[in-house]
Amino acid sequence: MDTHLGETQIGAGRTSSAVRGLYDRLEDRCLMRDQRGASDVYYELVRAGRPLNEIVAEGVRIHAPYTHVPYHERMDDGYPNFVNNDHCLLSARATINLNRMLPSHLAMLPMAQTIWYIPTGLDIWNQKINKAPGHYTRMRGNLGTVEAPPAPMAYWPDQEPLALSGPLKERLNHWMTLVHRGQVIDAYRVFLGLMQNPAERQDVLAEMCFAGLIDVQDRLLHNRSYTTGHKAYRARSTVELGNALGWDNAHNVIYAGALDIAVGPRWYSTYEVACNYVKMMIEGEALHAVPYSGVSEAELAVLHNREPVNQAEAAALSTAILRQGEIETLEALTRLLKAGKDPRRVLDVLQVTVSQVILETRDQTAFNMPHHCYEYQNTLAWFWDTFDHPRRLRLLYVAAMFANRVAYHQQGLGEVHPVALQVPAGASSMSAGQLLDRVDAAICALNGEEAIGWTQAYCDTIADRAPLVQRIALSACKLGNDPHNQEIAQCMLMDFATNRQPDRDRLLLAAAYHTAMHRKYGDPQEPSRRFGQAMGLADLH
């Protein structure tokens, strides 16, 4: 079974009539919203030895036209209603990372979850008004069982590139202006043009991700229309999938991911606060009613801070975020930066802090804000480590304000509870394998308290964390029906490998807990169980 994901020619045999026929059937079943039928075709592709990167590319090709919306908000007879963001592309991104975390014989399980979801993730706009079956009509009893569903709508047709002349910085600024103004088609065409020069591609991709990361709304409590960093997650998925598939094979990935950046609503007020606060507190300049632009030497200098954050400093920042207000949060962050603390290591503190918000949540319907906020911290860390973007410091302020806003949101919902951390009796005498089995069983039984307890028991007695990371990843891949949620565990496990805080084990606790506790749909183990039965994998039955 070929699970290679390198930048190579995708599937030399994909044009054969038999293979092409399988992908035609996969497309038909997806467009007919047939989860089981699409999954059955996927099993045939796996048995035929088709490489994972080829299947990922075909899955994106199928859903790309139908996972855009005209706007991420509707105004229905005077009532604003949220129109969700695509989870298909995010699931594919999680697939290429989870694939590497699992035992080799289960490496195709994450993509099985993606294929299971795609038929339910099309045409979200019409799902929201009950004119199409899928994931977002579940609460109305419509689970995609319509025999002849309406064809999904493609609201934004694909486009040809528009090449601009002039220095790259000017062209990127023009693209950002089009995004800011919501000129979706023009922005997409310019982006396609910018991507044509491989020598400039890294800077172009960095700017796309930056445009997503600055788009975070300015309040959360009692809102249902959310811009919770999802455009950044979609942009990041575009980059990771494009890198995995090779950019010569990635046009459909760009269509699925880059176009959405300019789709409204767009929220830049939090980012504006970050710009102004850096101007005042880092540069020491009084604000005036004049236009500002660019990045100062003082701001860039902070990016070179290399002092670690000690535990007392980390605790002070966490307390400000979790229990105090926005001013206290901004001031605590600024004190660290002015003291020479490495901003990338400050981001480690934010990750652990947001994991604490997750661990304090109990209601399965109340994880939406905390887990999106966690993905923002993870995405920013990935962005920081991937691109040398000059405006990264401002995004650290955005991340801290977002975390503080989510903590306040949970307080408003009454979702701040003591962490139920109780190590089960007798755990210290168990082997690593026995402890891992109990972690897995607790997660799959959707028992969050036991998942925390057994995860802590493993951490208390076993030094090697790699088997625990693998087992939590596998548990996340067993629980499907909306694989964006298993992506959250993948983010936490990824961060555990790079986070340098002494208490980073909390990321593992949060990964196990969130995987057990977040809201599930239908039978959450149906996709993995069906894959196990089809592939003869006893550990998934």
Coordinates of C-alpha atoms in Angstrom, one line a residue:
M1 CA 0.0 0.0 0.0
D2 CA 1.6 3.3 -1.1
T3 CA 1.0 6.1 1.4
H4 CA 3.8 8.3 0.1
L5 CA 3.0 12.0 0.1
G6 CA 6.1 13.5 -1.5
E7 CA 6.2 16.1 -4.3
T8 CA 6.2 13.6 -7.0
Q9 CA 4.1 12.9 -10.1
I10 CA 0.7 11.8 -8.8
G11 CA -0.5 8.3 -9.7
A12 CA 1.1 7.3 -12.9
G13 CA -1.8 4.9 -13.6
R14 CA -4.6 7.3 -12.8
T15 CA -5.5 7.8 -16.4
S16 CA -6.1 4.1 -17.0
S17 CA -9.8 3.3 -17.8
A18 CA -10.2 1.1 -14.7
V19 CA -8.7 3.7 -12.3
R20 CA -10.5 6.6 -14.0
G21 CA -13.7 4.6 -13.7
L22 CA -13.2 4.3 -9.9
Y23 CA -12.8 8.0 -9.5
D24 CA -15.8 8.7 -11.7
R25 CA -17.8 6.5 -9.4
L26 CA -16.4 8.2 -6.4
E27 CA -17.5 11.6 -7.8
D28 CA -20.9 10.3 -8.6
R29 CA -21.4 8.9 -5.1
C30 CA -20.2 12.1 -3.5
L31 CA -22.5 14.3 -5.6
M32 CA -25.4 12.0 -4.7
R33 CA -24.5 12.5 -1.0
D34 CA -24.0 8.8 -0.6
Q35 CA -21.6 8.3 2.3
R36 CA -21.6 4.5 2.2
G37 CA -21.3 4.3 -1.6
A38 CA -18.4 6.8 -1.7
S39 CA -16.7 4.8 1.1
D40 CA -17.1 1.5 -0.8
V41 CA -15.3 3.1 -3.8
Y42 CA -12.6 4.3 -1.5
Y43 CA -12.1 0.7 -0.2
E44 CA -11.7 -0.4 -3.8
L45 CA -9.1 2.3 -4.4
V46 CA -7.1 1.2 -1.4
R47 CA -7.3 -2.5 -2.5
A48 CA -6.1 -1.4 -5.9
G49 CA -3.0 0.1 -4.3
R50 CA -3.7 3.7 -5.4
P51 CA -1.4 6.1 -3.6
L52 CA -2.8 8.3 -0.9
N53 CA -1.7 11.6 -2.5
E54 CA -3.6 10.6 -5.6
I55 CA -6.8 9.9 -3.7
V56 CA -6.4 13.1 -1.7
A57 CA -6.0 15.1 -5.0
E58 CA -9.1 13.5 -6.5
G59 CA -11.2 14.1 -3.4
V60 CA -10.3 17.8 -3.5
R61 CA -11.0 17.9 -7.2
I62 CA -14.5 16.5 -6.5
H63 CA -15.5 18.8 -3.7
A64 CA -13.6 22.0 -4.6
P65 CA -16.4 23.7 -6.7
Y66 CA -19.1 22.9 -4.1
T67 CA -17.6 23.9 -0.8
H68 CA -17.6 27.6 -1.3
V69 CA -20.5 29.8 -0.2
P70 CA -21.6 33.3 -1.5
Y71 CA -21.0 34.7 2.0
H72 CA -20.4 33.2 5.4
E73 CA -23.5 34.8 6.8
R74 CA -27.2 35.1 5.7
M75 CA -29.7 37.8 6.5
D76 CA -33.0 35.9 6.7
D77 CA -35.9 38.3 7.2
G78 CA -33.9 40.5 9.5
Y79 CA -32.1 37.7 11.4
P80 CA -28.3 37.1 10.7
N81 CA -27.5 33.4 10.4
F82 CA -24.0 31.9 10.2
V83 CA -23.1 29.9 7.1
N84 CA -20.4 27.4 8.0
N85 CA -16.9 27.1 6.6
D86 CA -15.7 24.1 4.6
H87 CA -14.4 21.1 6.6
C88 CA -13.6 18.9 3.6
L89 CA -10.3 20.6 2.9
L90 CA -9.4 20.8 6.6
S91 CA -10.0 17.1 6.9
A92 CA -7.7 16.3 4.0
R93 CA -5.0 18.4 5.6
A94 CA -5.4 16.5 8.9
T95 CA -5.2 13.2 6.8
I96 CA -1.7 13.9 5.5
N97 CA -0.5 14.6 9.1
L98 CA -2.4 11.8 10.9
N99 CA -1.3 9.4 8.3
R100 CA 2.3 9.8 9.6
M101 CA 1.2 9.4 13.3
L102 CA -0.6 6.0 12.9
P103 CA 0.7 2.5 12.7
S104 CA 1.5 1.8 9.1
H105 CA -1.3 -0.8 8.6
L106 CA -3.9 1.9 9.6
A107 CA -2.4 4.8 7.6
M108 CA -5.3 4.9 5.2
L109 CA -7.9 5.3 8.0
P110 CA -7.8 9.2 8.2
M111 CA -8.6 9.4 4.5
A112 CA -11.5 7.0 5.0
Q113 CA -12.9 9.6 7.5
T114 CA -12.5 12.4 4.9
I115 CA -14.2 10.4 2.2
W116 CA -17.1 9.6 4.6
Y117 CA -17.5 13.3 5.3
I118 CA -17.3 14.8 1.7
P119 CA -20.8 13.8 0.6
T120 CA -22.2 15.5 3.6
G121 CA -20.1 18.6 3.3
L122 CA -21.2 20.0 -0.1
D123 CA -23.3 23.1 -0.7
I124 CA -23.4 24.4 2.8
W125 CA -25.5 27.4 1.8
N126 CA -28.4 25.3 0.7
Q127 CA -28.0 23.0 3.6
K128 CA -28.6 25.9 5.9
I129 CA -32.0 26.6 4.4
N130 CA -32.9 22.9 4.2
K131 CA -32.7 22.7 0.4
A132 CA -29.9 20.2 0.3
P133 CA -29.0 17.2 2.5
G134 CA -25.8 16.9 4.5
H135 CA -24.0 17.5 7.7
Y136 CA -25.7 20.8 8.6
T137 CA -29.2 19.4 8.2
R138 CA -28.7 16.6 10.7
M139 CA -30.7 18.4 13.4
R140 CA -33.7 18.5 11.0
G141 CA -33.5 14.7 10.5
N142 CA -32.0 15.0 7.0
L143 CA -28.9 12.8 7.1
G144 CA -28.3 12.5 3.3
T145 CA -30.7 9.7 2.6
V146 CA -32.5 11.6 -0.2
E147 CA -32.6 9.3 -3.3
A148 CA -32.3 12.1 -5.8
P149 CA -30.8 15.1 -4.1
P150 CA -30.6 18.4 -5.9
A151 CA -27.3 19.0 -7.6
P152 CA -24.8 20.9 -5.4
M153 CA -24.3 24.6 -6.3
A154 CA -21.0 26.0 -7.5
Y155 CA -21.3 29.6 -6.4
W156 CA -17.8 30.8 -7.5
P157 CA -16.7 29.3 -10.8
D158 CA -13.0 28.6 -11.3
Q159 CA -11.0 31.3 -13.1
E160 CA -8.0 32.0 -15.3
P161 CA -4.9 33.7 -13.8
L162 CA -4.5 37.4 -14.1
A163 CA -0.8 38.4 -14.2
L164 CA 0.2 41.7 -12.8
S165 CA 3.4 43.7 -13.4
G166 CA 5.6 45.5 -10.9
P167 CA 7.5 44.5 -7.7
L168 CA 6.1 41.6 -5.8
K169 CA 5.4 43.7 -2.7
E170 CA 3.1 46.0 -4.8
R171 CA 1.3 43.0 -6.3
L172 CA 0.7 41.4 -3.0
N173 CA -0.6 44.7 -1.6
H174 CA -3.0 44.9 -4.5
W175 CA -4.2 41.4 -3.9
M176 CA -4.7 42.2 -0.2
T177 CA -6.7 45.3 -1.1
L178 CA -9.0 43.1 -3.3
V179 CA -9.4 40.7 -0.4
H180 CA -10.1 43.5 2.0
R181 CA -12.8 44.9 -0.3
G182 CA -14.4 41.5 -0.9
Q183 CA -13.7 41.4 -4.6
V184 CA -13.7 37.6 -4.6
I185 CA -13.2 36.8 -8.3
D186 CA -10.6 39.6 -8.9
A187 CA -8.7 38.5 -5.8
Y188 CA -8.7 34.9 -6.9
R189 CA -7.6 35.6 -10.4
V190 CA -4.7 37.8 -9.2
F191 CA -3.7 35.1 -6.7
L192 CA -3.6 32.5 -9.5
G193 CA -1.3 34.9 -11.4
L194 CA 0.9 35.4 -8.4
M195 CA 1.3 31.6 -8.0
Q196 CA 2.7 31.2 -11.5
N197 CA 6.3 32.1 -10.6
P198 CA 7.8 29.4 -8.4
A199 CA 10.5 31.8 -7.2
E200 CA 7.9 34.0 -5.6
R201 CA 5.5 31.2 -4.4
Q202 CA 6.7 31.1 -0.8
D203 CA 6.1 34.8 -0.2
V204 CA 2.7 34.5 -2.0
L205 CA 1.6 31.6 0.2
A206 CA 2.8 33.4 3.3
E207 CA 0.6 36.5 2.5
M208 CA -2.4 34.2 1.9
C209 CA -2.0 32.7 5.3
F210 CA -1.4 36.1 6.9
A211 CA -4.7 37.3 5.3
G212 CA -6.5 34.4 7.0
L213 CA -4.8 34.9 10.4
I214 CA -5.8 38.6 10.6
D215 CA -9.4 37.8 10.0
V216 CA -10.8 37.2 13.5
Q217 CA -14.0 38.7 14.8
D218 CA -14.1 41.1 17.7
R219 CA -16.6 39.5 20.0
L220 CA -18.0 35.9 20.6
L221 CA -20.4 35.7 23.5
H222 CA -24.0 35.0 22.2
N223 CA -22.9 35.3 18.6
R224 CA -23.6 32.5 16.1
S225 CA -21.9 34.1 13.2
Y226 CA -18.3 33.2 13.6
T227 CA -15.0 34.1 11.9
T228 CA -13.0 32.0 14.3
G229 CA -9.8 31.9 12.2
H230 CA -11.3 29.5 9.7
K231 CA -9.9 31.3 6.7
A232 CA -6.4 30.8 8.2
Y233 CA -7.1 27.1 8.6
R234 CA -8.3 26.9 5.0
A235 CA -5.2 28.8 3.8
R236 CA -2.9 26.6 5.9
S237 CA -4.6 23.5 4.4
T238 CA -4.0 24.9 0.9
V239 CA -0.3 25.2 1.7
E240 CA 0.2 21.8 3.3
L241 CA -1.8 20.0 0.6
G242 CA -0.1 21.9 -2.2
N243 CA 3.3 21.0 -0.7
A244 CA 2.3 17.4 -0.3
L245 CA 0.9 16.9 -3.8
G246 CA 3.3 19.1 -5.6
W247 CA 2.2 22.5 -6.9
D248 CA 2.0 21.3 -10.5
N249 CA -0.9 19.0 -9.3
A250 CA -2.5 21.4 -6.9
H251 CA -4.7 23.7 -8.9
N252 CA -7.9 22.2 -7.4
V253 CA -6.4 22.7 -3.9
I254 CA -5.9 26.4 -4.7
Y255 CA -9.4 26.7 -6.0
A256 CA -10.8 25.0 -2.9
G257 CA -8.7 27.1 -0.4
A258 CA -7.5 30.4 -1.8
L259 CA -10.7 31.8 -3.2
D260 CA -12.5 31.8 0.2
I261 CA -10.1 34.3 1.7
A262 CA -12.0 37.3 0.2
V263 CA -15.5 35.9 0.9
G264 CA -17.3 37.9 3.5
P265 CA -17.8 38.8 6.3
R266 CA -14.3 40.0 7.0
W267 CA -13.2 41.1 10.5
Y268 CA -10.0 43.0 11.0
S269 CA -10.7 45.0 14.1
T270 CA -8.8 42.7 16.4
Y271 CA -5.8 42.9 14.1
E272 CA -6.1 46.6 14.0
V273 CA -5.8 46.7 17.8
A274 CA -2.6 44.6 17.5
C275 CA -1.2 47.0 15.0
N276 CA -2.0 50.0 17.1
Y277 CA -0.8 48.4 20.4
V278 CA 2.5 47.5 18.9
K279 CA 2.9 51.0 17.5
M280 CA 2.2 52.5 21.0
M281 CA 3.8 50.0 23.3
I282 CA 6.6 48.4 21.3
E283 CA 7.6 51.4 19.2
G284 CA 6.7 54.0 21.8
E285 CA 4.8 56.2 19.4
A286 CA 1.7 58.2 20.1
L287 CA -1.1 57.5 17.6
H288 CA -2.3 60.2 15.3
A289 CA -5.1 60.4 12.8
V290 CA -2.7 59.7 9.9
P291 CA -2.3 56.5 7.8
Y292 CA 0.4 54.1 9.0
S293 CA 2.0 51.3 7.0
G294 CA 4.9 48.9 7.0
V295 CA 6.9 47.4 9.8
S296 CA 9.3 49.3 12.0
E297 CA 12.8 48.2 13.1
A298 CA 11.6 48.1 16.7
E299 CA 8.9 45.7 15.8
L300 CA 11.2 43.5 13.8
A301 CA 13.8 43.5 16.6
V302 CA 11.3 41.9 19.0
L303 CA 11.1 38.9 16.6
H304 CA 14.8 38.2 17.5
N305 CA 14.2 38.0 21.2
R306 CA 15.5 34.6 22.5
E307 CA 15.0 34.6 26.3
P308 CA 12.9 31.6 27.5
V309 CA 9.6 32.2 29.4
N310 CA 9.9 30.9 33.0
Q311 CA 7.1 29.3 34.8
A312 CA 6.2 32.3 36.9
E313 CA 6.0 34.5 33.8
A314 CA 3.9 31.8 32.0
A315 CA 1.5 31.7 35.0
A316 CA 1.1 35.4 35.0
L317 CA 0.2 35.5 31.3
S318 CA -2.1 32.6 31.7
T319 CA -3.9 34.1 34.6
A320 CA -4.5 37.4 32.7
I321 CA -5.9 35.4 29.7
L322 CA -8.1 33.0 31.7
R323 CA -9.3 35.2 34.6
Q324 CA -8.8 38.8 33.7
G325 CA -9.6 41.2 30.8
E326 CA -8.2 42.4 27.5
I327 CA -6.1 45.2 29.0
E328 CA -4.5 42.9 31.5
T329 CA -3.8 40.4 28.7
L330 CA -2.2 43.0 26.4
E331 CA -0.1 44.3 29.3
A332 CA 1.1 40.9 30.4
L333 CA 2.1 40.0 26.9
T334 CA 3.9 43.3 26.3
R335 CA 5.9 42.9 29.6
L336 CA 7.2 39.6 28.4
L337 CA 8.2 40.9 25.0
K338 CA 9.9 44.0 26.5
A339 CA 11.8 41.7 28.8
G340 CA 13.4 40.0 25.8
K341 CA 11.2 36.9 25.9
D342 CA 11.1 34.9 22.7
P343 CA 7.7 35.5 21.1
R344 CA 7.6 31.9 19.7
R345 CA 8.0 30.6 23.2
V346 CA 5.3 32.9 24.4
L347 CA 3.1 31.2 21.8
D348 CA 3.9 27.9 23.6
V349 CA 2.3 29.5 26.7
L350 CA -0.8 30.4 24.8
Q351 CA -1.2 26.9 23.6
V352 CA -1.1 25.5 27.1
T353 CA -3.4 28.2 28.3
V354 CA -6.1 27.5 25.7
S355 CA -5.7 23.8 26.4
Q356 CA -6.7 24.7 30.0
V357 CA -9.9 26.3 28.7
I358 CA -10.7 23.1 26.9
L359 CA -10.1 21.0 30.0
E360 CA -12.4 23.3 32.0
T361 CA -15.3 22.8 29.6
R362 CA -18.0 20.1 30.3
D363 CA -20.9 20.6 28.0
Q364 CA -20.3 18.7 24.7
T365 CA -21.9 21.6 22.8
A366 CA -19.6 24.2 24.4
F367 CA -16.3 23.2 22.8
N368 CA -16.8 25.2 19.6
M369 CA -15.0 28.4 20.6
P370 CA -12.2 26.7 22.7
H371 CA -11.3 24.2 20.0
H372 CA -11.3 26.8 17.2
C373 CA -9.2 29.0 19.4
Y374 CA -6.8 26.2 20.0
E375 CA -6.5 25.6 16.2
Y376 CA -5.7 29.3 15.8
Q377 CA -2.8 28.9 18.3
N378 CA -1.5 25.9 16.4
T379 CA -1.9 27.5 13.0
L380 CA 0.0 30.6 14.1
A381 CA 2.8 28.4 15.5
W382 CA 2.9 26.6 12.1
F383 CA 2.9 29.9 10.3
W384 CA 5.7 31.2 12.6
D385 CA 7.9 28.2 11.9
T386 CA 7.1 28.0 8.1
F387 CA 7.3 31.6 7.0
D388 CA 9.6 34.5 7.9
H389 CA 6.7 37.0 7.7
P390 CA 7.5 40.5 9.1
R391 CA 4.2 41.0 10.8
R392 CA 4.2 37.9 12.9
L393 CA 4.5 39.8 16.2
R394 CA 1.1 41.5 15.7
L395 CA -0.5 38.0 15.2
L396 CA 0.8 37.0 18.7
Y397 CA -1.3 39.9 20.1
V398 CA -4.3 38.7 18.0
A399 CA -3.8 35.2 19.4
A400 CA -3.7 36.4 23.0
M401 CA -6.8 38.6 22.6
F402 CA -8.6 35.7 20.9
A403 CA -7.7 33.4 23.8
N404 CA -8.9 36.0 26.4
R405 CA -12.1 36.5 24.5
V406 CA -12.8 32.7 24.4
A407 CA -12.1 32.4 28.2
Y408 CA -14.7 35.2 28.8
H409 CA -17.1 33.4 26.4
Q410 CA -16.8 30.2 28.5
Q411 CA -17.3 32.2 31.7
G412 CA -20.5 33.7 30.2
L413 CA -21.8 30.2 29.4
G414 CA -20.9 28.9 32.9
E415 CA -18.3 26.5 31.4
V416 CA -15.4 27.0 33.8
H417 CA -15.1 23.9 35.9
P418 CA -12.3 22.3 37.9
V419 CA -10.3 19.8 35.9
A420 CA -11.4 16.3 37.0
L421 CA -7.9 14.9 37.2
Q422 CA -8.0 11.6 39.1
V423 CA -5.5 8.9 38.3
P424 CA -7.3 5.5 38.5
A425 CA -6.3 3.2 41.4
G426 CA -3.7 0.6 40.5
A427 CA -2.5 2.5 37.4
S428 CA 1.1 2.7 38.6
S429 CA 1.5 -1.1 38.4
M430 CA 0.3 -1.4 34.9
S431 CA 2.4 -1.7 31.8
A432 CA 2.6 0.9 29.0
G433 CA 0.4 -1.2 26.8
Q434 CA -2.3 -1.7 29.4
L435 CA -2.3 2.1 30.1
L436 CA -2.6 2.8 26.4
D437 CA -5.5 0.4 26.0
R438 CA -7.3 2.2 28.8
V439 CA -6.7 5.6 27.2
D440 CA -8.1 4.4 24.0
A441 CA -11.1 2.7 25.6
A442 CA -12.0 5.8 27.6
I443 CA -11.8 8.1 24.6
C444 CA -13.9 5.7 22.4
A445 CA -16.4 5.4 25.3
L446 CA -16.6 9.2 25.2
N447 CA -15.7 9.4 28.9
G448 CA -13.6 12.6 29.2
E449 CA -12.8 12.2 32.9
E450 CA -11.4 8.7 32.5
A451 CA -9.5 9.8 29.4
I452 CA -7.8 12.5 31.4
G453 CA -7.1 10.1 34.3
W454 CA -5.6 7.3 32.2
T455 CA -3.6 9.8 30.1
Q456 CA -2.1 11.3 33.3
A457 CA -1.4 7.8 34.6
Y458 CA 0.6 7.1 31.5
C459 CA 2.5 10.4 31.8
D460 CA 3.2 9.7 35.5
T461 CA 4.8 6.3 34.9
I462 CA 6.1 6.1 31.3
A463 CA 8.8 8.4 30.0
D464 CA 8.3 7.7 26.3
R465 CA 5.5 9.8 25.1
A466 CA 5.6 8.6 21.4
P467 CA 3.3 5.6 22.0
L468 CA 0.8 7.8 23.8
V469 CA 0.8 10.3 20.9
Q470 CA 0.2 7.5 18.5
R471 CA -2.7 6.0 20.5
I472 CA -4.5 9.3 21.0
A473 CA -4.1 10.0 17.2
L474 CA -5.6 6.6 16.5
S475 CA -8.5 7.1 18.9
A476 CA -9.2 10.5 17.2
C477 CA -9.2 8.7 13.8
K478 CA -11.7 6.1 15.1
L479 CA -14.3 8.9 15.9
G480 CA -15.7 10.4 12.8
N481 CA -18.6 12.0 11.0
D482 CA -17.0 15.4 11.2
P483 CA -13.3 14.9 10.8
H484 CA -12.6 18.6 11.4
N485 CA -12.9 17.6 15.1
Q486 CA -10.2 14.9 14.8
E487 CA -8.1 17.6 13.3
I488 CA -8.1 19.4 16.7
A489 CA -6.4 16.4 18.4
Q490 CA -3.9 16.4 15.5
C491 CA -3.1 20.0 16.2
M492 CA -2.5 19.4 19.9
L493 CA -0.3 16.3 19.2
M494 CA 1.7 18.3 16.6
D495 CA 2.2 21.1 19.2
F496 CA 3.4 18.7 21.8
A497 CA 6.4 17.9 19.6
T498 CA 7.4 21.6 19.4
N499 CA 6.2 23.1 22.6
R500 CA 8.9 23.8 25.2
Q501 CA 6.8 24.6 28.3
P502 CA 7.5 22.3 31.2
D503 CA 3.8 21.6 31.5
R504 CA 3.3 20.7 27.8
D505 CA 1.8 17.3 28.9
R506 CA -1.4 19.3 29.3
L507 CA -1.7 19.3 25.5
L508 CA -1.9 15.5 25.6
L509 CA -4.5 15.6 28.4
A510 CA -6.5 18.1 26.3
A511 CA -6.2 16.0 23.1
A512 CA -7.5 12.9 24.9
Y513 CA -10.2 14.9 26.7
H514 CA -11.5 16.9 23.7
T515 CA -11.5 13.8 21.5
A516 CA -13.8 12.1 24.0
M517 CA -16.0 15.1 24.8
H518 CA -16.7 17.2 21.7
R519 CA -20.1 16.8 20.1
K520 CA -20.5 13.7 18.0
Y521 CA -23.0 13.1 15.2
G522 CA -24.7 9.8 14.5
D523 CA -22.7 6.7 15.3
P524 CA -19.2 8.3 15.6
Q525 CA -17.4 4.9 15.1
E526 CA -19.4 3.9 12.0
P527 CA -16.8 5.2 9.4
S528 CA -13.8 3.5 11.1
R529 CA -15.8 0.3 11.8
R530 CA -16.8 0.0 8.1
F531 CA -13.3 0.7 7.0
G532 CA -12.0 -2.0 9.4
Q533 CA -14.5 -4.5 8.2
A534 CA -13.8 -3.8 4.5
M535 CA -10.0 -4.0 5.0
G536 CA -10.0 -6.9 7.5
L537 CA -8.5 -4.9 10.3
A538 CA -9.4 -6.5 13.5
D539 CA -8.3 -3.6 15.7
L540 CA -11.1 -1.4 14.1
H541 CA -14.0 -3.8 14.5

